[in-house]
PDB file of C-alpha atoms in Angstrom:
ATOM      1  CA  UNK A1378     113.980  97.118  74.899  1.00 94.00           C
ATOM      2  CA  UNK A1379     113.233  98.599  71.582  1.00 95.00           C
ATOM      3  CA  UNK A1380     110.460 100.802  71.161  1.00 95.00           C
ATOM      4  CA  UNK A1381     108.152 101.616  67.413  1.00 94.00           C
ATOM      5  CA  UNK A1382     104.615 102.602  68.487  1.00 94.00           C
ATOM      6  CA  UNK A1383     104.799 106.047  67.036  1.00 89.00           C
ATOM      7  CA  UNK A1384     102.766 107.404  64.049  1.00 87.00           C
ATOM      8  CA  UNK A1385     106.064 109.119  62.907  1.00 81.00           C
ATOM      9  CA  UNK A1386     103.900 112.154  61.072  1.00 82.00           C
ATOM     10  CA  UNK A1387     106.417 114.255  59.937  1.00 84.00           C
ATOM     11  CA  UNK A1388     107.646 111.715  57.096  1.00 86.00           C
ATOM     12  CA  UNK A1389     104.054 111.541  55.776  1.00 87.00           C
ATOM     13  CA  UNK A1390     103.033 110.337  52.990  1.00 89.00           C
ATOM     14  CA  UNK A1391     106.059 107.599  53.074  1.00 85.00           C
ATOM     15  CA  UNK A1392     104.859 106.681  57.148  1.00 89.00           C
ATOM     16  CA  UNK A1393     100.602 107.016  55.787  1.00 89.00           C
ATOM     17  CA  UNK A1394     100.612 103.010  55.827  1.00 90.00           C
ATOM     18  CA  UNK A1395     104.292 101.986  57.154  1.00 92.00           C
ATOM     19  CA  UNK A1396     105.777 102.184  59.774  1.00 94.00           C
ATOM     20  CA  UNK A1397     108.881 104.488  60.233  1.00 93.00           C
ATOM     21  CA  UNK A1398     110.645 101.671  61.291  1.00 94.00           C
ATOM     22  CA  UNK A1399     110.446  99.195  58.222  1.00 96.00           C
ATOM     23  CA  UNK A1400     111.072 101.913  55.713  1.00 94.00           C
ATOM     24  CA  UNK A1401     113.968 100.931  53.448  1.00 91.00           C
ATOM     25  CA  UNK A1402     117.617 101.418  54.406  1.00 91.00           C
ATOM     26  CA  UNK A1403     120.307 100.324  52.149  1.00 86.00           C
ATOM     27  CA  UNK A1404     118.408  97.315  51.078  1.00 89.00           C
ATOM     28  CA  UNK A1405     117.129  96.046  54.692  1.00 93.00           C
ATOM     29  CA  UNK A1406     114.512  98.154  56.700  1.00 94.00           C
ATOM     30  CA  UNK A1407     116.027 100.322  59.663  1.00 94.00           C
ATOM     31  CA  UNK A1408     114.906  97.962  62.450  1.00 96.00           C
ATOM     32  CA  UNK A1409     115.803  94.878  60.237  1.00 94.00           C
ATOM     33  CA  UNK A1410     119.380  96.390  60.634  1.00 94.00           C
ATOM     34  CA  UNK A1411     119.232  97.429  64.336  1.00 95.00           C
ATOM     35  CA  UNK A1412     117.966  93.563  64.691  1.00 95.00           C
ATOM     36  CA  UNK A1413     121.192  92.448  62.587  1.00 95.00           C
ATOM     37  CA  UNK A1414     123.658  94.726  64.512  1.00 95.00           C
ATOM     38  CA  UNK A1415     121.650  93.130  67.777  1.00 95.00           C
ATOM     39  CA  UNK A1416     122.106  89.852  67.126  1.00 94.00           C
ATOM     40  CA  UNK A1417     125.278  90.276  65.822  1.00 94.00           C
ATOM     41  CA  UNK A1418     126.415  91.148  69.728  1.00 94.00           C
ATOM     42  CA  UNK A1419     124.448  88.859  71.143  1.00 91.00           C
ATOM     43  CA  UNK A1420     121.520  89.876  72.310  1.00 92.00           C
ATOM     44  CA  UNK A1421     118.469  87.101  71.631  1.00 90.00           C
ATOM     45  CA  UNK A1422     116.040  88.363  73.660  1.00 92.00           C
ATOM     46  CA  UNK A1423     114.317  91.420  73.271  1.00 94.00           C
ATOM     47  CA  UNK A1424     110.927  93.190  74.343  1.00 95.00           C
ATOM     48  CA  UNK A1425     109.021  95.181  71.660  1.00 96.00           C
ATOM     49  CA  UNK A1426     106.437  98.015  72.243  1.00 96.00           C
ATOM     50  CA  UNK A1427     104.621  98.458  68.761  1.00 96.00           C
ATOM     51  CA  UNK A1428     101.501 100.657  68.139  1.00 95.00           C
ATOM     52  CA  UNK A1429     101.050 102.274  64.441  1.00 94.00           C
ATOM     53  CA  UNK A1430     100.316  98.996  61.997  1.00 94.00           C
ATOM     54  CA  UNK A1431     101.467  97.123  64.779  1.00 94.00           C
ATOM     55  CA  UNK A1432     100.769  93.362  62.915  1.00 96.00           C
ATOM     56  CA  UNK A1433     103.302  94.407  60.260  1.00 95.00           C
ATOM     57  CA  UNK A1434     106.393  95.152  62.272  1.00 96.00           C
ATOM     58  CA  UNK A1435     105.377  91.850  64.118  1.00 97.00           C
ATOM     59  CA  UNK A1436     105.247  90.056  60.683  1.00 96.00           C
ATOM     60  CA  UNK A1437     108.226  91.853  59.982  1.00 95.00           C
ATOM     61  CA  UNK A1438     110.232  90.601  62.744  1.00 95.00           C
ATOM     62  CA  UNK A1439     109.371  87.228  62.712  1.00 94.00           C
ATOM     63  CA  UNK A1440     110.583  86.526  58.978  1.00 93.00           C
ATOM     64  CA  UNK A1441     113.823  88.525  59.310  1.00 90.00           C
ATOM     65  CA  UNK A1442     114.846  87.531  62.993  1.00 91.00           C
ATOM     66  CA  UNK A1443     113.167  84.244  63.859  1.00 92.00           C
ATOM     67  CA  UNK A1444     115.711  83.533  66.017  1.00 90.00           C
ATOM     68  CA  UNK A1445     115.560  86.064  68.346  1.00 93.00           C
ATOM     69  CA  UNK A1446     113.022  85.592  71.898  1.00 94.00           C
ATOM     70  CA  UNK A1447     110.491  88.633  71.720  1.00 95.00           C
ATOM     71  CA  UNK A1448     108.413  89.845  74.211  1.00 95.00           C
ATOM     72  CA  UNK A1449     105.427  91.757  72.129  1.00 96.00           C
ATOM     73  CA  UNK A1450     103.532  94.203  74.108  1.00 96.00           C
ATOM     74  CA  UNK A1451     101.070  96.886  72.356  1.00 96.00           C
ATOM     75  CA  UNK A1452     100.474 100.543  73.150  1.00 96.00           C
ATOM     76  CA  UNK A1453      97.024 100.801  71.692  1.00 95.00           C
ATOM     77  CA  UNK A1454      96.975 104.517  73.199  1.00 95.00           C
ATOM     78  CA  UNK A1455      99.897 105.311  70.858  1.00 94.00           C
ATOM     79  CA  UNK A1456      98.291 107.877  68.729  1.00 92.00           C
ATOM     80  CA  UNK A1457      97.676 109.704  72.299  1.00 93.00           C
ATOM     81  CA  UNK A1458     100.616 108.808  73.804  1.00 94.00           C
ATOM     82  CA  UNK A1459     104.586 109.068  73.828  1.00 93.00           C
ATOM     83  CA  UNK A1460     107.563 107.499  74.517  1.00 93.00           C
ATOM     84  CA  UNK A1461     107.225 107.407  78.107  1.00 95.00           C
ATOM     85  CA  UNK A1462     103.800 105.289  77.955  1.00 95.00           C
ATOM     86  CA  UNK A1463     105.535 102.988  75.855  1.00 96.00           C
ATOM     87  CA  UNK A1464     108.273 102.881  78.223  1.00 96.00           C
ATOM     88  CA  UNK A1465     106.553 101.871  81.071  1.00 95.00           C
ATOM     89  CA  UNK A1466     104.385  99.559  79.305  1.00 95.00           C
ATOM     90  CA  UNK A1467     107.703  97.589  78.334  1.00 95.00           C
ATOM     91  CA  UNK A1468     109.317  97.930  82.227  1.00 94.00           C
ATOM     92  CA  UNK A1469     106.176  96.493  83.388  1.00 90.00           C
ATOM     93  CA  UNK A1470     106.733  93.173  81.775  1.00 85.00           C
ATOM     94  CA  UNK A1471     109.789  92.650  83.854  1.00 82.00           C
ATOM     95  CA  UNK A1472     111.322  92.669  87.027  1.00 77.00           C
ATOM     96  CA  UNK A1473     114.025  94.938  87.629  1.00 81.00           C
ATOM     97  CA  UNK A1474     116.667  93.954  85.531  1.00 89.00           C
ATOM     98  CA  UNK A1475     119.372  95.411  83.133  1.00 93.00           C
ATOM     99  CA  UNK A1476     118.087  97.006  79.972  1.00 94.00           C
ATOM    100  CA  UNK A1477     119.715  98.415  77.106  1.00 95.00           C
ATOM    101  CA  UNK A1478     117.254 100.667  75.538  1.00 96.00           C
ATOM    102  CA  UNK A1479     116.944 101.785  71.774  1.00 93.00           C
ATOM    103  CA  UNK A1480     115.330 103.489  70.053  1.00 91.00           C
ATOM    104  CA  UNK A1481     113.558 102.206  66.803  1.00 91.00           C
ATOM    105  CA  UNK A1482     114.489 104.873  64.822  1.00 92.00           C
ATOM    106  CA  UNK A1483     117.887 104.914  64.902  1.00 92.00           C
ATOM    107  CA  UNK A1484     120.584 103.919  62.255  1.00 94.00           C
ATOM    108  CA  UNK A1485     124.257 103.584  63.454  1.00 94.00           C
ATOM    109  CA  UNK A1486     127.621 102.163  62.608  1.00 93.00           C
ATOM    110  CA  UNK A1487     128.123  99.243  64.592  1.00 95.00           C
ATOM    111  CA  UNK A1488     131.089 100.754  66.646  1.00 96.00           C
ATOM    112  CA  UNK A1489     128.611 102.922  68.500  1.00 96.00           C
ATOM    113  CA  UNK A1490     126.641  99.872  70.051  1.00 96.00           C
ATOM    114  CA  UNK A1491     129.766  98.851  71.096  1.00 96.00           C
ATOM    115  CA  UNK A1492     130.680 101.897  72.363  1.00 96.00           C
ATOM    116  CA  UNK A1493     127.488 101.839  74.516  1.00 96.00           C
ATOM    117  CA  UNK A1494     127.209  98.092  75.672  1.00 95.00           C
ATOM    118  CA  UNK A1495     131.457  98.433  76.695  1.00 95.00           C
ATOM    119  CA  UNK A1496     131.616 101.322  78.954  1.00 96.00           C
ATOM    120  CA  UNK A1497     131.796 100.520  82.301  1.00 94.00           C
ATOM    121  CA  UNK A1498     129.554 102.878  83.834  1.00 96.00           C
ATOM    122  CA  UNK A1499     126.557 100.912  85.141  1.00 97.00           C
ATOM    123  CA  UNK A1500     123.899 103.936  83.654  1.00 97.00           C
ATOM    124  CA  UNK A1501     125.026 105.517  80.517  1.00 97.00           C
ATOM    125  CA  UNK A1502     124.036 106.785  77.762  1.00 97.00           C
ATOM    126  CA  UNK A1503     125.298 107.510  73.913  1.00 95.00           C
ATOM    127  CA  UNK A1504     126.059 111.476  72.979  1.00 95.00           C
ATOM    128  CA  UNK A1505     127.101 112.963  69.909  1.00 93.00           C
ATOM    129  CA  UNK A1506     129.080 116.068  70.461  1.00 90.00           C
ATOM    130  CA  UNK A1507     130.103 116.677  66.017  1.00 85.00           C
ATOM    131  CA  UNK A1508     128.147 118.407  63.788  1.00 77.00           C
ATOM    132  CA  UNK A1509     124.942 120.803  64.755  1.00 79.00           C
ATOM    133  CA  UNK A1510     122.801 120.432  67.184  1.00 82.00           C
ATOM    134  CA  UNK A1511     119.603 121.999  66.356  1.00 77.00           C
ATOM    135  CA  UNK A1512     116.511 123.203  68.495  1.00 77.00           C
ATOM    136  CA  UNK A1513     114.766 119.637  67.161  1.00 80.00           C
ATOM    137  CA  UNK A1514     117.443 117.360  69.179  1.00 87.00           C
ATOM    138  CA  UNK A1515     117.367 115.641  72.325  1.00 92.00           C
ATOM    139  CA  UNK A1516     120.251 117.354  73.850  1.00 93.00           C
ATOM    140  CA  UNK A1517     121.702 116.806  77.196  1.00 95.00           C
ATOM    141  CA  UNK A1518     123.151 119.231  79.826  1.00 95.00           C
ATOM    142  CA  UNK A1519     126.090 118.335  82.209  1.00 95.00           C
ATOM    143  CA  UNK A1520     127.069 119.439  85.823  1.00 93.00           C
ATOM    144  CA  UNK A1521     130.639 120.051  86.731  1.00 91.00           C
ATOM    145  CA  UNK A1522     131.210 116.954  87.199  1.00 93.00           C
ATOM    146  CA  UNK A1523     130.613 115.480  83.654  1.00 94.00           C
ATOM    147  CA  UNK A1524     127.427 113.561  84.481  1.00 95.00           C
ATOM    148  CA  UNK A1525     123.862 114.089  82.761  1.00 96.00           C
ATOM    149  CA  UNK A1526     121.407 116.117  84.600  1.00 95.00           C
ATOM    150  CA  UNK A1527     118.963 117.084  81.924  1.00 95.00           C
ATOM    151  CA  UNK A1528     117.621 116.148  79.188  1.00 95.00           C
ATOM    152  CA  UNK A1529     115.109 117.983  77.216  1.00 94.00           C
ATOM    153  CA  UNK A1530     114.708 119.810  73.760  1.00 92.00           C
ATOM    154  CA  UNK A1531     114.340 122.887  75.516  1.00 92.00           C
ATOM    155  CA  UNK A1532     117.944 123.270  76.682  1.00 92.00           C
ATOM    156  CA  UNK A1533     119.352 125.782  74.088  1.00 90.00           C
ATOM    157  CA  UNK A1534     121.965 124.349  71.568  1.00 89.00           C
ATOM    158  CA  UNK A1535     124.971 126.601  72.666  1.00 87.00           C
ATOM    159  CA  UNK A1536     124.493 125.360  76.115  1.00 89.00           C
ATOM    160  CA  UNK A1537     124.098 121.526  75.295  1.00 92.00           C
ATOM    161  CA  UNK A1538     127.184 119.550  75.406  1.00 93.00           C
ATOM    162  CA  UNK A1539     125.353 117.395  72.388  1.00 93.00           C
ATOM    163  CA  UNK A1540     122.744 115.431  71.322  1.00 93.00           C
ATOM    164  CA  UNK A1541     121.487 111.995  72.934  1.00 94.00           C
ATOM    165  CA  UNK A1542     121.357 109.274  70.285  1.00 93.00           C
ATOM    166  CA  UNK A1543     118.326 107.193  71.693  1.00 91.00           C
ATOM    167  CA  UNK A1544     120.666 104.553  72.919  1.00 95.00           C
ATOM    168  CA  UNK A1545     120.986 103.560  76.798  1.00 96.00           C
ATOM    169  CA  UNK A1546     121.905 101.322  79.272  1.00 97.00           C
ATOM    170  CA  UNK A1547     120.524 101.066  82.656  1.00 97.00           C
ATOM    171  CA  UNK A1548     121.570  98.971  86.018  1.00 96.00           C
ATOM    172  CA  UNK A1549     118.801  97.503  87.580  1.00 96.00           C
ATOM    173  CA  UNK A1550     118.377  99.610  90.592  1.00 95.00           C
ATOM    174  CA  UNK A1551     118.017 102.580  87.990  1.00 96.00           C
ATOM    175  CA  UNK A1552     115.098 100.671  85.892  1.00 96.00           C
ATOM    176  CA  UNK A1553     112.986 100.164  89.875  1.00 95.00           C
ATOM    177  CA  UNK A1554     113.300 103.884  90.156  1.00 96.00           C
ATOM    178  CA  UNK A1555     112.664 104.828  86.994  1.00 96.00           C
ATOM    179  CA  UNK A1556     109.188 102.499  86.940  1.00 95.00           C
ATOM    180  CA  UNK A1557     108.163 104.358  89.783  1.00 95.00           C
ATOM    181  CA  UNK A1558     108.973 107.755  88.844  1.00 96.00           C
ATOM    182  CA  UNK A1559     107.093 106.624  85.340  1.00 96.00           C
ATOM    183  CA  UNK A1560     103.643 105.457  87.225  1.00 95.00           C
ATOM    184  CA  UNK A1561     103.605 108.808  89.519  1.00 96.00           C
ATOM    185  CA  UNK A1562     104.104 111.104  86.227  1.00 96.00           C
ATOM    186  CA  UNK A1563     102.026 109.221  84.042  1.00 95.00           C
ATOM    187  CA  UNK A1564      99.273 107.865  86.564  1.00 94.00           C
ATOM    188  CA  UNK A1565      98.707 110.295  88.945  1.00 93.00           C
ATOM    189  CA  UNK A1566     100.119 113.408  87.001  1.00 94.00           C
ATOM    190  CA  UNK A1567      98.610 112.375  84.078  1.00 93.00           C
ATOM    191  CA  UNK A1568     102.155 113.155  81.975  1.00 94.00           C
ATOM    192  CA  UNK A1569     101.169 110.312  78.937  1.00 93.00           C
ATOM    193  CA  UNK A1570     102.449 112.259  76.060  1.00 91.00           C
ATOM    194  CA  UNK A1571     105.603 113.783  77.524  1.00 93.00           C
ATOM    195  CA  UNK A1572     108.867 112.061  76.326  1.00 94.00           C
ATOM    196  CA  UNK A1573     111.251 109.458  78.636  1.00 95.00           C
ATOM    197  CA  UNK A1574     113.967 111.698  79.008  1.00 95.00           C
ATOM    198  CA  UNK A1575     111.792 113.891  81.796  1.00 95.00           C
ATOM    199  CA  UNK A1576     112.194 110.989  83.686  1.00 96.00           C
ATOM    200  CA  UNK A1577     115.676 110.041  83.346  1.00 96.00           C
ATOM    201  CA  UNK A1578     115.978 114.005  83.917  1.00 96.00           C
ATOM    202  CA  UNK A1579     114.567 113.735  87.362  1.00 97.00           C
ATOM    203  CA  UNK A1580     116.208 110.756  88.589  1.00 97.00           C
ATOM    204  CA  UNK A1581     119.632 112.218  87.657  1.00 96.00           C
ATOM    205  CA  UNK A1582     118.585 115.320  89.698  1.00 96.00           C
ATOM    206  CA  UNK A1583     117.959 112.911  92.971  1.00 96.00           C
ATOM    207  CA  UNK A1584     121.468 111.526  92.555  1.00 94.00           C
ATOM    208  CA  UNK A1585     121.550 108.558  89.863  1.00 96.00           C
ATOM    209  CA  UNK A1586     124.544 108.733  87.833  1.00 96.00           C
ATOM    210  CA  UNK A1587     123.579 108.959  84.550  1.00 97.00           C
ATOM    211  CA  UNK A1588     127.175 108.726  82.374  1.00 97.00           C
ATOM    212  CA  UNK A1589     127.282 110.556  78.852  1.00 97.00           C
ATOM    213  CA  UNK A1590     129.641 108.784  76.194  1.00 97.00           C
ATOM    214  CA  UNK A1591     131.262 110.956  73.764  1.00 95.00           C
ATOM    215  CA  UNK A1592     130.981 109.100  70.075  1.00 95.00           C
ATOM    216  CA  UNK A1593     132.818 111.933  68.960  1.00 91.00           C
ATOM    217  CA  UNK A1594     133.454 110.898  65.105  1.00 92.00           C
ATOM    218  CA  UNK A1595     131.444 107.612  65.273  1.00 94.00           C
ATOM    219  CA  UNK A1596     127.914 107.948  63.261  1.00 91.00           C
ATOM    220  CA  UNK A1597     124.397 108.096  64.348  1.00 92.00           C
ATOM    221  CA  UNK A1598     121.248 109.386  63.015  1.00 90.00           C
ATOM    222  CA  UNK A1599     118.032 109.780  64.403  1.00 89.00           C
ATOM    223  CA  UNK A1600     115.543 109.450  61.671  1.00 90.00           C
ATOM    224  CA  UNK A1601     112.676 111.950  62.304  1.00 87.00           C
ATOM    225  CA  UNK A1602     111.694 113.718  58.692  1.00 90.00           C
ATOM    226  CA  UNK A1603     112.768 112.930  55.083  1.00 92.00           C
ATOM    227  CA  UNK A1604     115.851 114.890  55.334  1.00 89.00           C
ATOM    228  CA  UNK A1605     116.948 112.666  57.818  1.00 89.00           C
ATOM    229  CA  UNK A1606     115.622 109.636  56.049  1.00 92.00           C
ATOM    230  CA  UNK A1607     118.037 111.094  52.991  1.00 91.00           C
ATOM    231  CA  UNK A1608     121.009 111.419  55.046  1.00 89.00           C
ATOM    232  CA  UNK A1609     120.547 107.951  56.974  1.00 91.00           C
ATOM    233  CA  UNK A1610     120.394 106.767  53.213  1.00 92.00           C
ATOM    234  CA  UNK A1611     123.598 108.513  52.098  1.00 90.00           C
ATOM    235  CA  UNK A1612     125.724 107.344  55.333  1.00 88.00           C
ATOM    236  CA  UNK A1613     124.778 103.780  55.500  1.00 87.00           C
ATOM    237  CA  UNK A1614     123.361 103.154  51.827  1.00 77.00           C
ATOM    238  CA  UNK A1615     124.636  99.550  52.512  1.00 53.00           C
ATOM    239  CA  UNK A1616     123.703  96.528  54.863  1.00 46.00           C
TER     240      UNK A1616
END
């Protein structure tokens, strides 16, 4: 499940008319090379949430990956909306099943998808522990035991044991939880623009083992402002 229905405002004016997702990367647009690292592992069938210029990231797909079987669903409340909408929108085209989740705006080296589709824990979920970890990042808190049991950009970066990269896997008795605990917060607590980590947070409280994988020196960037768009640029300037 790949998600891309955001506006992505902080990389205006580059995002005013595309978006985030098919700016260029090394010569191929980020999710072009997600798609290529995708297929490259197998996957052919994929469900995409789209929003923001929605018609060109469908265009996009279909001339880069026309082999690949894609579920198109779209958040027309994505202006209003976040992640977690989307999220549900794309559970609720399936039965419970396994999912690996990405995020769209993510560029990696192909080690860490492997990394994430080859542990054996049946929930996990990709961490980088190098470099800083600032007050902007998704960063994830352990209990004594080494599992996940928060996520949130609130947790302060000396107490975060790092950053998750916007890549999971989930069994499927995790994804039938987690579409409930989505409809409660988002239908009857009205929670539409809070991100899908809250969620993930409160299952792991109620006892689902949510398993963080160290990619210690592997790369991964999460491509949120220009900066990051520059760095993703200097790390993986080729296809």
């Amino acid at each position: 499940m790949l998600l891309a229905a955001g506006r992505s405002t902080r990389l205006r004016p580059l995002t005013d008319h595309c978006p985030k997702c098919l700016l260029d990367l090394g010569g191929e647009t980020i999710l072009g090379r997600a798609l290529r690292q995708l297929r490259a592992r197998g996957v052919r069938k994929l469900t995409l949430v789209d929003g923001f210029e929605g018609d060109r990231i469908r265009a996009a797909v279909a001339a880069g990956s026309p082999d690949l079987d894609v579920t198109w669903i779209r958040n027309v409340d994505y202006a209003t909306t976040n992640n977690a909408f989307s999220l549900r929108l794309a559970l609720a085209a399936h039965p419970a099943e396994e999912i690996l989740l990405l995020d769209s705006d993510i560029a990696c080296e192909d080690a860490v998808l492997d990394a994430v589709l080859d542990y054996a824990a049946p929930n996990r979920l990709g961490l980088r522990t190098r470099g800083d970890i600032g007050a902007e990042e998704m960063k994830v808190g352990l209990d004594g035991s080494g599992r996940v049991i928060r996520l949130s950009k609130e947790i302060p970066p000396a107490e975060a044991a790092g950053e998750s990269v916007g890549l999971e896997v989930f069994a499927p008795d995790f994804v039938a939880a987690l579409r409930t605990v989505l409809d409660r917060r988002l239908d009857n607590e009205g929670r539409v623009n809070e991100y899908y980590e809250e969620a993930f947070t409160e299952l792991a409280v109620a006892g689902h083992v949510i398993a963080p994988i160290d990619l210690g020196h592997l790369r991964c960037l999460e491509i949120d402002t220009p900066a990051d768009l520059a760095a993703a640029r200097r790390e993986f300037g080729g296809p």
